[in-house]
Amino acid sequence: MSDRITLLNHLPITDSKQIIYWMSHDQRVWDNHALLAAAQLAVESENKLRVVFCLNEKFPGANLRSFDFMLRGLEQVAQGLSELGIRFELLRGEPSVEVVRYLKANDCAALFSDFDPLRVKRQWKEEVNREIRIAHYEVDAHNIVPCRVASQKQEYGAYTFRPKINRLLPFYLHDLPELLVQEELLKRVGEGGAAKVFSTKALLDEMQLDRTVSALSLPSGEAAAREAMRNFVSGKLTGYDELRNLPELDHQSDLSPYLHFGQLSAQRLALEVEQADVPVNDRAAFLEQLIVRRELSDNFCYYNTSYDQWEGAPAWAKETLLHHAADEREYLYELSQFENVETHDPLWNAAQVQLLRSGKIHGYMRMYWAKKILEWTPSPQEALQIAIYLNDKYAIDGRDPNGYVGCQWAICGVHDRPWTTRPVFGKIRFMNDKGCKRKFDVGKYIGMWRR
Ligand code: FO1
């Protein structure tokens, strides 16, 4: 067992019939180390493999927008697995009830799940582990260098994390089997039988959901993710280093929804980018985001259980922000005024419109957007809560370690350092519209995202 795999409970593999992969984070058939590890064990123990996904309509922060995108992708997972003869079952409700019931009803020999540092997933797994008596393996299929391997503690910042990742990358970046090898392995563990496909629309109609957040027309699923990857690598990857911070050009990968729902393997993407014929600075700039920054977010959420709370901020930041908590605010807004685009600042309002309408704020603008929430709320604790609430509710790549770290970086200095002191911000890095005007065409960006 490679060190991508962690045995969560110290229980044996029983000599029953099925190996089960409880899919959650990595919602794809190909390049999925959790699926491949489960299939490998099925072959070795002469078992069959089944895949389940537990749909929980109470998932924190989820709504019509995120469930619609996720389910449209899962439909394709069900289809893809059934073409390999592997059964996919969509369970409904709490994993502690539904996954446990499925494991008992199907005489399972061992359980596989995919690594996810978020609290909700760790709770689910703890609850399931209390009820089951079979081995439960967790596989890090999301990171190139497995989170627990990259570092055994919370890192201060990219500068302490980058050397550790770079030292380990050669051992992990290339351990992805050829697609033909994957297909050969997966075909051996299927049991055939009718595919239980489902309809996203029918499911959404019967779910208790917050429908105030509109679904996006964004194509979803593994095929769309690969298409978007190819388009980016042959297109906007060139010039990425220089143009990515110009919000009016939108020179971004737009791959974060596919990475968030695990429809695209970061490892496959990194391999494609490594082999692409593009300027070395563009490749380096993108891999820094994809590997160092993204894995640093998992590191923060895994080792800091208060990753989405004020308590999770570094001591220096809490100290300086509290010291300036009583400073005069030039403007003060409630959550509803931020949410309904009612601030005085046309630049901030444009970012909020982009979030509401497209489900994603441009990377550079997301920093400005969050920092202004700090400036225009009565306390830093409230600012962090509002930024995370809005990002989780409206961003298609929200509810993700990257999003929590993004808000914590902007408001509470996570992975950043102290800067010259200013009112309200204290030593937290400051941004304002004058700085934006020096960097990009603010007027054009505002024109792109009018109410
Ligand atoms: N994972 C599940 O196993 N079951 C769900 O019902 C579920 C809903 C969901 C809704 C929105 C969203 O952004 C994520 C959701 N996830 C769900 C988790 C998702 O697969 C990702 O693993 C995490 O959000 C990323 O850490």
GROMACS .gro file of C-alpha atoms in nm, residues 99 120 136 358 374:
model
    5
   99VAL     CA    1  -2.324   0.415   0.408
  120VAL     CA    2  -1.776   1.768   0.765
  136HIS     CA    3  -1.144   0.148   0.618
  358SER     CA    4  -2.082   3.375  -1.264
  374LEU     CA    5  -1.259   4.369   0.671
   0.00000   0.00000   0.00000
